[in-house]
Tab-separated table of C-alpha atoms in Angstrom:
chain	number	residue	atom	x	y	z
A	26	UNK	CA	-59.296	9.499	-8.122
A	27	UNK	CA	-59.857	12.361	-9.925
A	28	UNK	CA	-60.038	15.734	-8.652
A	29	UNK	CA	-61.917	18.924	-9.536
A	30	UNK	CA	-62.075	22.448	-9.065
A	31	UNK	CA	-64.271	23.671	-6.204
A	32	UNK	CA	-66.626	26.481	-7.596
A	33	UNK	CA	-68.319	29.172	-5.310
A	34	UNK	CA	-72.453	28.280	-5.160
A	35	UNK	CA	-74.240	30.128	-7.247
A	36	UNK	CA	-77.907	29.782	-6.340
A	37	UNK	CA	-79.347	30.029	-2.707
A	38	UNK	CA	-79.176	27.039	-1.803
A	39	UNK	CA	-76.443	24.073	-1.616
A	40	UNK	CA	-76.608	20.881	-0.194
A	41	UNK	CA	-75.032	20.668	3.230
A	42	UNK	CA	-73.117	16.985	2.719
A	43	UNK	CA	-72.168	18.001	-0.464
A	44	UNK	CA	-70.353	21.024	0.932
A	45	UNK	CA	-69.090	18.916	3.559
A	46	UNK	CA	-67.370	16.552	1.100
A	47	UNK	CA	-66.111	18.962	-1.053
A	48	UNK	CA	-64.237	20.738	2.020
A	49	UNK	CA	-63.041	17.041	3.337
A	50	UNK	CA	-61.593	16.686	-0.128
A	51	UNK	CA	-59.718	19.864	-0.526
A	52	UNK	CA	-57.730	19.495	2.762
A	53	UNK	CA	-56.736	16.277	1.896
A	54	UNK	CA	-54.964	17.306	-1.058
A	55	UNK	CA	-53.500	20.225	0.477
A	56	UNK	CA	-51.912	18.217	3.053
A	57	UNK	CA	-50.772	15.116	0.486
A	58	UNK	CA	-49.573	17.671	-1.349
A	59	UNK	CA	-47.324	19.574	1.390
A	60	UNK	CA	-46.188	16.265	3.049
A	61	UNK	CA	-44.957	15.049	-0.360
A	62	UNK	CA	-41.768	17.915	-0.520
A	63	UNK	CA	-41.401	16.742	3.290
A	64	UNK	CA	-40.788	13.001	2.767
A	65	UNK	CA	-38.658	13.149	-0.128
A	66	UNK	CA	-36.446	15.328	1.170
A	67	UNK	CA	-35.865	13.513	4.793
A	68	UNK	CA	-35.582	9.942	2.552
A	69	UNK	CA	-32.589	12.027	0.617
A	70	UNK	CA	-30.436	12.050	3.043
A	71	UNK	CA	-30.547	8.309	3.879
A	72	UNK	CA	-31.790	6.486	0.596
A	73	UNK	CA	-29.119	4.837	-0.782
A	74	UNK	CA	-30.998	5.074	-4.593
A	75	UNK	CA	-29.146	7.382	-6.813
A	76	UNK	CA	-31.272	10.733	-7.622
A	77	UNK	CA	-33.417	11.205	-10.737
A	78	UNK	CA	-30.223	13.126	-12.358
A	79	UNK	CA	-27.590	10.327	-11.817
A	80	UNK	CA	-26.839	7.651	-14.034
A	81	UNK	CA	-28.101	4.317	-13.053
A	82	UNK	CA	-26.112	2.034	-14.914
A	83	UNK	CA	-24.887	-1.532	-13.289
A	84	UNK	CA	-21.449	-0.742	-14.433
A	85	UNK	CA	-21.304	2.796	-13.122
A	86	UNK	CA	-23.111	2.175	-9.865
A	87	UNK	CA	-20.103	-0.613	-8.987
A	88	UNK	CA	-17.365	1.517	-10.078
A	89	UNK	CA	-18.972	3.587	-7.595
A	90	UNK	CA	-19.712	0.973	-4.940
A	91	UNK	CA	-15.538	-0.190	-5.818
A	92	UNK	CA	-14.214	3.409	-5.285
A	93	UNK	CA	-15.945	3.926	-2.082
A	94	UNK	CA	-14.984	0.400	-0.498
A	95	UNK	CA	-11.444	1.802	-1.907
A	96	UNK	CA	-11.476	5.132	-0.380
A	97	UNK	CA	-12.427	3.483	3.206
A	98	UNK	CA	-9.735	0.675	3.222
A	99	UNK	CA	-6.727	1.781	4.701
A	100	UNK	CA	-4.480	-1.663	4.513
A	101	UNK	CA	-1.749	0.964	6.426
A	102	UNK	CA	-4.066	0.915	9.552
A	103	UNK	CA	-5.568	-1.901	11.976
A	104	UNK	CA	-4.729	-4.149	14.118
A	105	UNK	CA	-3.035	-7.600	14.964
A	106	UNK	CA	-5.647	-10.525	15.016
A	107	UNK	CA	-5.246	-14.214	16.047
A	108	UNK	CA	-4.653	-16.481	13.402
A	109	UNK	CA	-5.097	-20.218	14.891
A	110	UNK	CA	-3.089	-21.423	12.152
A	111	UNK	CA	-0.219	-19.802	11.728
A	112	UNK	CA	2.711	-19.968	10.232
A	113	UNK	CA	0.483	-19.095	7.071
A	114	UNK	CA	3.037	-19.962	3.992
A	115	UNK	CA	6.112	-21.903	5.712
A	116	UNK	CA	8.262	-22.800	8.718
A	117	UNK	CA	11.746	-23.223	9.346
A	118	UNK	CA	12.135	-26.734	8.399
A	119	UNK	CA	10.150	-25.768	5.240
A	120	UNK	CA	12.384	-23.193	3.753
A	121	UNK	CA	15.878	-23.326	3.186
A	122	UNK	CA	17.010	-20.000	2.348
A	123	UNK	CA	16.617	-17.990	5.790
A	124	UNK	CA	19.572	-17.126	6.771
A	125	UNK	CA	20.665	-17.821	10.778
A	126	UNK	CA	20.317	-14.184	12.018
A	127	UNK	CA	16.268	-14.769	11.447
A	128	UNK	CA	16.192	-18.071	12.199
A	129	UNK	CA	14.539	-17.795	15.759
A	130	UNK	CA	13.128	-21.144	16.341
A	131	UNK	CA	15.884	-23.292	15.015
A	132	UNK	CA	18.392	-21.105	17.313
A	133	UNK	CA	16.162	-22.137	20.511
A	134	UNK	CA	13.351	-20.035	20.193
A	135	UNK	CA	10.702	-21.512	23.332
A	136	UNK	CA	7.399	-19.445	21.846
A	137	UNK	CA	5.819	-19.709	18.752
A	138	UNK	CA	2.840	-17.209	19.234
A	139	UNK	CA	4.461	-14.901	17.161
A	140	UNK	CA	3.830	-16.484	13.701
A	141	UNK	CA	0.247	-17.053	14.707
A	142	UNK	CA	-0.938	-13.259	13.827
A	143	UNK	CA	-2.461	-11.655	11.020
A	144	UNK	CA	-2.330	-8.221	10.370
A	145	UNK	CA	-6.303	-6.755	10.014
A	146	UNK	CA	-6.950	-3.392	8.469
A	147	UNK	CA	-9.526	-1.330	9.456
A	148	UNK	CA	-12.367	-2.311	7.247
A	149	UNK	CA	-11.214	-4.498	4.901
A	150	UNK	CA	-9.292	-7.607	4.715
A	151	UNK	CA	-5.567	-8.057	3.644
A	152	UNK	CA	-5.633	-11.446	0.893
A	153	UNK	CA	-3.039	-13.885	1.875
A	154	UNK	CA	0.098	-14.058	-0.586
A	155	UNK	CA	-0.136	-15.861	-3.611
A	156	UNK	CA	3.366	-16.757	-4.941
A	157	UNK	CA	1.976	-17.994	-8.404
A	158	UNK	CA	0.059	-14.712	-8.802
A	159	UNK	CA	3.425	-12.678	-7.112
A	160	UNK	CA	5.581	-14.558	-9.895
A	161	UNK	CA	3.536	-13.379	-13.184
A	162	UNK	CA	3.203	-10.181	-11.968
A	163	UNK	CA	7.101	-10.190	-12.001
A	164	UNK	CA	7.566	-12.493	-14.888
A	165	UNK	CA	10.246	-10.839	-16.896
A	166	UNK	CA	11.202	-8.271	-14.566
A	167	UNK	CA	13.099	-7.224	-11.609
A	168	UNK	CA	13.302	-6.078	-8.315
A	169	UNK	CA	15.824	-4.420	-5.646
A	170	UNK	CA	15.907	-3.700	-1.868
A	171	UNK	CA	17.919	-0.672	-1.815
A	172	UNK	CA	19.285	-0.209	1.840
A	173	UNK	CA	20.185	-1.725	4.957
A	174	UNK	CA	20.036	-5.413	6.351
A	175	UNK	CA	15.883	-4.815	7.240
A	176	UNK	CA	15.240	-4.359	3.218
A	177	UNK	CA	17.421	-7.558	2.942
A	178	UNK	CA	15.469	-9.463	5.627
A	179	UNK	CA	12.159	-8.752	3.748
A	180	UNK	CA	13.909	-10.098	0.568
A	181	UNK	CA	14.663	-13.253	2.869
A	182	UNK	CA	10.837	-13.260	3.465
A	183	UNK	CA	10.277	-13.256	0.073
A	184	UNK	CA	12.257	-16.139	-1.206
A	185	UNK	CA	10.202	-17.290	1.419
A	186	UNK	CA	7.135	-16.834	0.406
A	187	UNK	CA	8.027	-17.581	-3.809
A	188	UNK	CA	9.685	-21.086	-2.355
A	189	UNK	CA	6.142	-22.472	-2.292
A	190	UNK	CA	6.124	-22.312	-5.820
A	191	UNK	CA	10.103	-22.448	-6.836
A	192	UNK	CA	13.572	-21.622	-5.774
A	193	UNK	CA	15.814	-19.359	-7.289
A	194	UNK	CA	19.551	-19.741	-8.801
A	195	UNK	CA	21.680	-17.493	-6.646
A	196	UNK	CA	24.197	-15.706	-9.123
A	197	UNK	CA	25.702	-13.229	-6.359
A	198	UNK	CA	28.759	-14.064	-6.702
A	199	UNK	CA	28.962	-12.842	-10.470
A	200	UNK	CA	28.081	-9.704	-9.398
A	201	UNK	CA	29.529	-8.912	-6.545
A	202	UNK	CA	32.527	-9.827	-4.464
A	203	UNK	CA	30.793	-9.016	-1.044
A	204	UNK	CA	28.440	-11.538	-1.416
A	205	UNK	CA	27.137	-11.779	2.550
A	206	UNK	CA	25.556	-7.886	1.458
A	207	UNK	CA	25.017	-7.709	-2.160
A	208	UNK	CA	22.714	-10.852	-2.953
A	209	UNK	CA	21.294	-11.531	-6.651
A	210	UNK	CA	18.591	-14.225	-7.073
A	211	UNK	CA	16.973	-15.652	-10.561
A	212	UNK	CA	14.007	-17.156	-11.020
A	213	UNK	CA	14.731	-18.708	-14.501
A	214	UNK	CA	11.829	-20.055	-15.587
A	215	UNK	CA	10.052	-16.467	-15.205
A	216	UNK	CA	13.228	-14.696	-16.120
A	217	UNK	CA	12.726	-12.768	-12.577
A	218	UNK	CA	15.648	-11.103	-10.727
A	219	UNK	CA	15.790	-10.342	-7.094
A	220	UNK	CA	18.747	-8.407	-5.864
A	221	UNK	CA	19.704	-6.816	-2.502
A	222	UNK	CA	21.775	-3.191	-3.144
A	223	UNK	CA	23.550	-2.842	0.051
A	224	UNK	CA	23.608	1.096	1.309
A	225	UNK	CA	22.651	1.327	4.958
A	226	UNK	CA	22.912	5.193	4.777
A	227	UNK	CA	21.856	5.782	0.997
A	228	UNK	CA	24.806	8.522	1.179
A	229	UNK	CA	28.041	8.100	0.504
A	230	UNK	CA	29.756	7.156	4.015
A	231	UNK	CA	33.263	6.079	5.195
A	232	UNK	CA	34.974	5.762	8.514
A	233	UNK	CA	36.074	8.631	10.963
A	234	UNK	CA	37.109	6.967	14.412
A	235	UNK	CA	40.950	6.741	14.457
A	236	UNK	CA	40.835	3.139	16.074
A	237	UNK	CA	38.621	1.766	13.317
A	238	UNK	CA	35.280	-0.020	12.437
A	239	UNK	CA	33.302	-0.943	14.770
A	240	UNK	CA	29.095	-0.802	15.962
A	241	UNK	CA	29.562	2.250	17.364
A	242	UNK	CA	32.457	3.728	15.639
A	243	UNK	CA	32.265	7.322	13.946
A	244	UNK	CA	31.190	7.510	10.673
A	245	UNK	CA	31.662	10.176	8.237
A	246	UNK	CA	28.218	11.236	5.804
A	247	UNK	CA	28.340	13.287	2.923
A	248	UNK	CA	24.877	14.001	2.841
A	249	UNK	CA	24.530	15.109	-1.149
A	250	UNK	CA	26.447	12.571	-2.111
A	251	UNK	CA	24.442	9.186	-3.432
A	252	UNK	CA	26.495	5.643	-2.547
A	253	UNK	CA	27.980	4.598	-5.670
A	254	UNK	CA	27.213	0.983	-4.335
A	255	UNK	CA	23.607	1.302	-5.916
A	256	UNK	CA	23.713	3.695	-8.546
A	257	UNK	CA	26.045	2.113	-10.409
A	258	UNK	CA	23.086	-0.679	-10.704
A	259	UNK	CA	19.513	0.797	-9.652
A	260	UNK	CA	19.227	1.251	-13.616
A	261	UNK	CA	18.867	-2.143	-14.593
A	262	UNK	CA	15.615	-2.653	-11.940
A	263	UNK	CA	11.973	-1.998	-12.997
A	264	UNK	CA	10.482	-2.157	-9.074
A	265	UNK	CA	13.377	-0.446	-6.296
A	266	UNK	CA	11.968	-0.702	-2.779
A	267	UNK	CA	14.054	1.880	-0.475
A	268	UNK	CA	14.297	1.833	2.992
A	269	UNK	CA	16.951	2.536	5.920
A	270	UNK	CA	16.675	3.583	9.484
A	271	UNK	CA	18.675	2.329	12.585
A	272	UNK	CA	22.354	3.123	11.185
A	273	UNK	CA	21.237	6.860	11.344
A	274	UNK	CA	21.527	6.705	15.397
A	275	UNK	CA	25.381	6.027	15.503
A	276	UNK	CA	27.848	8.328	15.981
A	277	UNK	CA	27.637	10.481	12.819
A	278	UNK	CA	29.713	13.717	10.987
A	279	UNK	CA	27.719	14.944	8.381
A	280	UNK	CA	29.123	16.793	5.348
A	281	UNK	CA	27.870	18.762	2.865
A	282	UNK	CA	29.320	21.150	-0.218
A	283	UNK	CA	32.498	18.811	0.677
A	284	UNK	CA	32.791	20.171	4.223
A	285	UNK	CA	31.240	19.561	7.595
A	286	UNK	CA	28.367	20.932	8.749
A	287	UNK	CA	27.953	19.125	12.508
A	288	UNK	CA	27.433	15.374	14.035
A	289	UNK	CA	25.154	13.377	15.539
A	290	UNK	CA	26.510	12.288	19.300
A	291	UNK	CA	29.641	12.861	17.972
A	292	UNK	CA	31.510	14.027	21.235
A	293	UNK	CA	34.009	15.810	18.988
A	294	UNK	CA	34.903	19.509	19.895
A	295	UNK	CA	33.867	22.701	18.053
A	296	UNK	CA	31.274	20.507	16.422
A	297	UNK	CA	27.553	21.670	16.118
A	298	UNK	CA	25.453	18.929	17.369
A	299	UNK	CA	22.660	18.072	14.785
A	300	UNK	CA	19.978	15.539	14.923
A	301	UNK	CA	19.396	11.988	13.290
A	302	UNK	CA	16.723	13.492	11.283
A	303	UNK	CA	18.779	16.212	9.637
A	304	UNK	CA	21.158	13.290	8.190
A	305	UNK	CA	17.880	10.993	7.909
A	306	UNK	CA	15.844	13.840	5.274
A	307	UNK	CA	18.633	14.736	3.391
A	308	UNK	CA	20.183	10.780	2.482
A	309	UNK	CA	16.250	10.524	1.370
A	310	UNK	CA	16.477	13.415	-0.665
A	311	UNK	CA	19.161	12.485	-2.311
A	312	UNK	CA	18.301	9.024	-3.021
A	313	UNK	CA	14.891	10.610	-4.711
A	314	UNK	CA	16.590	13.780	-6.676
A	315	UNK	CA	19.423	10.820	-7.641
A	316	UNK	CA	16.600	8.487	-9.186
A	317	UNK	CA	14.817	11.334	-11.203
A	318	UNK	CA	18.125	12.335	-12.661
A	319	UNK	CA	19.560	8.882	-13.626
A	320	UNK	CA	18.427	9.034	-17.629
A	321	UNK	CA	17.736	5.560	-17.936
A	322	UNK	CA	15.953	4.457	-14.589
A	323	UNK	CA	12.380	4.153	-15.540
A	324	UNK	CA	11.507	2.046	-12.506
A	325	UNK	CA	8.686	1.982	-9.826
A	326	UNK	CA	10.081	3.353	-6.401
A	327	UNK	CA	8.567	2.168	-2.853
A	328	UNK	CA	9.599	3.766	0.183
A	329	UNK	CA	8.959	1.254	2.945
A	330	UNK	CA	8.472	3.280	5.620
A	331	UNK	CA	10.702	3.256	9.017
A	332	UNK	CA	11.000	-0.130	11.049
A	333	UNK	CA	10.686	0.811	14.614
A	334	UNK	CA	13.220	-1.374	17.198
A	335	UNK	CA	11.773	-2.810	20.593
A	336	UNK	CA	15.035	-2.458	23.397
A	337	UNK	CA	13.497	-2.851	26.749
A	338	UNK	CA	15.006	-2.230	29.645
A	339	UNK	CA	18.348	-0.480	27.942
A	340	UNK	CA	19.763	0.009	24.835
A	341	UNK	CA	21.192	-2.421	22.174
A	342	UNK	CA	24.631	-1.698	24.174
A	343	UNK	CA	23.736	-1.566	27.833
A	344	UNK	CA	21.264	-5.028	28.269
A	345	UNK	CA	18.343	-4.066	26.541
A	346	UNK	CA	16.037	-6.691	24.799
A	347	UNK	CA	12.718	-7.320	23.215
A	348	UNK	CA	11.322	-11.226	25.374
A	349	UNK	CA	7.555	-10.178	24.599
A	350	UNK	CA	5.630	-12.646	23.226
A	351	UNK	CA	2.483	-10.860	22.073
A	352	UNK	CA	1.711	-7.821	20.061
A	353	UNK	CA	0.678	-4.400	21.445
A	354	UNK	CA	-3.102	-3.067	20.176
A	355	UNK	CA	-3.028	0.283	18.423
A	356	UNK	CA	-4.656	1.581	21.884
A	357	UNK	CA	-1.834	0.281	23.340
A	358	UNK	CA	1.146	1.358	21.622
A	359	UNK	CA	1.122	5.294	19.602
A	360	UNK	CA	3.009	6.215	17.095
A	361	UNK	CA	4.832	9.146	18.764
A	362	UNK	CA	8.348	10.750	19.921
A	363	UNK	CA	11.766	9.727	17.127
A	364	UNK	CA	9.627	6.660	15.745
A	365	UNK	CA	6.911	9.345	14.375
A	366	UNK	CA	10.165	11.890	13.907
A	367	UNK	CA	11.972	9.675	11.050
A	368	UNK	CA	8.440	8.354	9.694
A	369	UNK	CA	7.404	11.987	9.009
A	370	UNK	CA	10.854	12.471	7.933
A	371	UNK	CA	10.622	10.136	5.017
A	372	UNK	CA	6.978	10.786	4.150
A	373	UNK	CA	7.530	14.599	3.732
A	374	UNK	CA	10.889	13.756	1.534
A	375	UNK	CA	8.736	11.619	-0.376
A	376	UNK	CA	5.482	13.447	-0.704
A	377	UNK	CA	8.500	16.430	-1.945
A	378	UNK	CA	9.319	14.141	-4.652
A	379	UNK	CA	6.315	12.758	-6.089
A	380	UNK	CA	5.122	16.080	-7.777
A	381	UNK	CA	8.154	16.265	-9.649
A	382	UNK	CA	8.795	12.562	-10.426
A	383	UNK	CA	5.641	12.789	-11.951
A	384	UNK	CA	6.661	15.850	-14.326
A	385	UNK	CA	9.350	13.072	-15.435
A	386	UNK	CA	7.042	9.759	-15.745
A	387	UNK	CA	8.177	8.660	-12.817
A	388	UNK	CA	6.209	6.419	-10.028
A	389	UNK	CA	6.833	6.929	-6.382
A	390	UNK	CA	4.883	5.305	-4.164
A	391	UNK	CA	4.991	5.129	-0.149
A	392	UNK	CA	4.547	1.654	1.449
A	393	UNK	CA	3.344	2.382	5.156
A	394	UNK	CA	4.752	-0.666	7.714
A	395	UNK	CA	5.660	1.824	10.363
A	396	UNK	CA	2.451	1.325	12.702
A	397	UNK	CA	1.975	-2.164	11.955
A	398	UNK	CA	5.125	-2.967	13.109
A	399	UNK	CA	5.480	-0.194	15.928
A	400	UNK	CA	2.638	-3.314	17.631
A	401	UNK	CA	5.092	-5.824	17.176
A	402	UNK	CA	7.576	-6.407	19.838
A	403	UNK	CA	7.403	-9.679	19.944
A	404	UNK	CA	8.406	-10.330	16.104
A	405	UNK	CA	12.268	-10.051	16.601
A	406	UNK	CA	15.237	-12.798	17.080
A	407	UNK	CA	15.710	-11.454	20.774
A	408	UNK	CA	18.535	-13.824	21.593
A	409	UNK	CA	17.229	-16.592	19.550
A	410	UNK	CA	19.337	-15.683	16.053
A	411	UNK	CA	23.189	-16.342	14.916
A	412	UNK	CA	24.745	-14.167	12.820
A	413	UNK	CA	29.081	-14.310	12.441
A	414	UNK	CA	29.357	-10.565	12.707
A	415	UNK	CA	27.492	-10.344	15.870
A	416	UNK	CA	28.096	-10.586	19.392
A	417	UNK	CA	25.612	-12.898	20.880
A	418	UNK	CA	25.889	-11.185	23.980
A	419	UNK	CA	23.617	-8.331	22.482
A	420	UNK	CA	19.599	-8.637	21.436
A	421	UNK	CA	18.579	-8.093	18.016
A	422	UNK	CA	15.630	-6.339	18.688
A	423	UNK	CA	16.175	-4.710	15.145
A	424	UNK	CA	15.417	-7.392	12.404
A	425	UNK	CA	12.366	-9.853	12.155
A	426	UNK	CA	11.932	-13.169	12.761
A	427	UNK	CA	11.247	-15.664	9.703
A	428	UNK	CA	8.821	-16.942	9.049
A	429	UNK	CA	7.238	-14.133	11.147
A	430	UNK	CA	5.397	-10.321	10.928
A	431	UNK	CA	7.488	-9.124	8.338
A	432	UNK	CA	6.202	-11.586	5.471
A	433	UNK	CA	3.034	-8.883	6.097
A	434	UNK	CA	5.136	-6.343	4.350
A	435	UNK	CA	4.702	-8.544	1.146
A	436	UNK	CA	1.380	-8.891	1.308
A	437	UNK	CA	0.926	-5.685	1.180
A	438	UNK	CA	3.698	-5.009	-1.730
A	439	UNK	CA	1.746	-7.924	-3.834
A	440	UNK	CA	-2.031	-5.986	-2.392
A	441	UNK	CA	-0.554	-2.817	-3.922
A	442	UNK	CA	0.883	-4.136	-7.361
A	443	UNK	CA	-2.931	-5.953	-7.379
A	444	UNK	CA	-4.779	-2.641	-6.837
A	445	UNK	CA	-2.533	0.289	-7.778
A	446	UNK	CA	-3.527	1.717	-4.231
A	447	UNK	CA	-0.967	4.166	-2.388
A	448	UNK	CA	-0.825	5.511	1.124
A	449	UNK	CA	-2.589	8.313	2.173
């Protein structure tokens, strides 16, 4: 339809219709007119077509799509969901190499619920582990768990997980003559090394109690001081995943500057009384100053974030233990009090670094279990594991079952390698 301008009469006499039309016909452009501005700017908001101004090309517009699905998966948070068929990768009949601390059902284990739960994060999906995939990735490379025996038992979760494909030749005893702590796997036909760097306080550490080693016997830490037990080695690794936690809640004199400085429940006299996390912030910055000043460690650093214990009922010492046989929901169980204390510890230690690994071409990256596993009390040996150098008397409410919730913590290491993605 074509409009035209509407002229003033010029003679006496117009005809009345014609008037009439003209009239109908200039309000109705007046009002298309102001209703168009109206509608296009209420679709805006909702319309999920890029403007006039944006690029509408099929690559760019999934980039986009990819990014935004990105930005709203959070693999670090969700929940524990049912998984009917559980154990997803293996059983204890099926792999050989756990060892008989984690070895819950063949030590008399009556439950098996526990291996039949999947971790979910909000929004997104976690893919199951592929060991083929796991195995290029790594194919002439090498990894280390740099810690205490929880960073060993996810290496035992590992092997694991890889037997489905192969096993590995176990060297340890050519490079090491403590062989129950310092393991050292190779996966010859992808020229793949796998290698546990014992150093359950990072630090350098030796004994203080008079009447000797024990669980609970003092132990002295010299804070600034990196454990020569890993970086005499960390060098030779291209992936180091570092974690410790529970060894920081013994009875503990820290030093610093070659002096002491205070303890940790201690009981010693004229001695300040300092917390875990004071000892806990400084072994982590050491360990991360200590990597960015080794010349020729070029590797990727993980911190697996603190791995909470479940003692119900007392502590490790005085009849506590961890019988659940079901996980906790998020609305359950918070992350709050010491657990959130030494996981805030590490991040902030680790955020520290990052800036100035990066000045260096360094990669630091944080791998967040802490919350999945706070919801998991019913994931550990209880009384259901053998170990020689424990007293069977006492739970271990501290390590995981295998095959159990802690072959989720290489998921997500293989989800992260896959994507590149970091906490947040």
């Amino acid at each position: 339809m074509k409009f035209h301008a509407i002229d003033l009469p010029s003679v006496k006499y117009t005809q009345p219709y014609s008037i009439y039309r003209r009239v109908l016909l200039l309000a109705l452009t007046l009002i298309v007119l102001t209703s168009i501005p109206l509608y296009v700017n209420k679709s805006s908001t909702t319309s999920p077509l890029p403007s006039p101004t944006t690029k509408t090309s099929t690559t760019t517009g999934l980039e986009s799509i990819e990014e935004k699905e990105e930005e709203q998966c959070h693999i670090f948070s969700g929940n524990w969901v049912p998984y009917p068929d559980g154990p997803a990768y293996y059983t204890n009949e099926t792999c050989k190499l756990i060892i008989p601390q984690q070895n819950c059902m063949k030590f008399g284990r009556p439950d098996s619920e526990f291996m039949k739960w999947r971790w979910k994060p909000d929004g997104c999906e976690l893919p199951l582990f592929d060991a083929a995939e796991f195995l290029e990735i790594f194919r002439g490379k090498s990894l280390a768990f740099l810690g205490d025996s929880v960073g060993r038992n996810q290496m035992q979760s590992l092997l694991c997980l890889l037997a489905n494909v192969t096993y590995p030749e176990d060297l340890s005893d050519q490079y090491s003559n403590d062989t129950d702590y310092f393991k050292h796997y190779v996966y010859t036909d992808y020229n793949f090394t796998m290698a546990t760097l014992w150093a359950p306080y990072l630090v350098r550490s030796s004994d203080a109690d008079p009447s000797g080693h024990s669980r609970n016997s003092l132990m002295n830490l010299y804070l600034d001081e990196p454990d020569e037990a890993w970086t005499s080695q960390v060098e030779n690794f291209d992936y180091v995943i570092v974690s410790a936690g529970q060894w920081f809640f013994r009875p503990l004199v820290y030093y610093e500057n070659g002096g002491s400085i205070g303890c940790h429940w201690c009981n010693l006299d004229n001695m300040t009384e300092i917390p875990e996390t004071y000892g806990y912030r400084k072994a982590f910055r050491t360990v991360f100053r200590t990597l960015q000043s080794l010349e020729n460690y070029k590797g990727v650093t993980f911190l697996r974030t603190f791995s909470p214990a479940h003692f119900e009922n007392g502590a490790w010492n005085a009849g506590g233990s961890c019988g659940r046989t079901k996980p906790f929901s998020k609305e359950e169980m918070k992350l709050e009090g010491f657990i959130l204390d030494m996981y805030m510890t590490q991040v902030e230690e680790l955020k520290a670094a990052q800036n100035q690994a990066k000045q260096k071409g360094l990669d630091f990256r944080l791998m967040e279990t802490t919350e999945a596993m706070l919801l998991r009390p019913d994931g550990h040996p209880n009384f259901y594991g053998a170990s020689p150098h424990r007293n069977t008397t006492y739970a271990d409410c501290v390590h995981w079952c295998l095959p159990g919730p802690i072959d989720t913590w290489n998921e997500i290491l293989l989800h992260m390698l896959k994507t590149g993605q970091r906490s947040t």
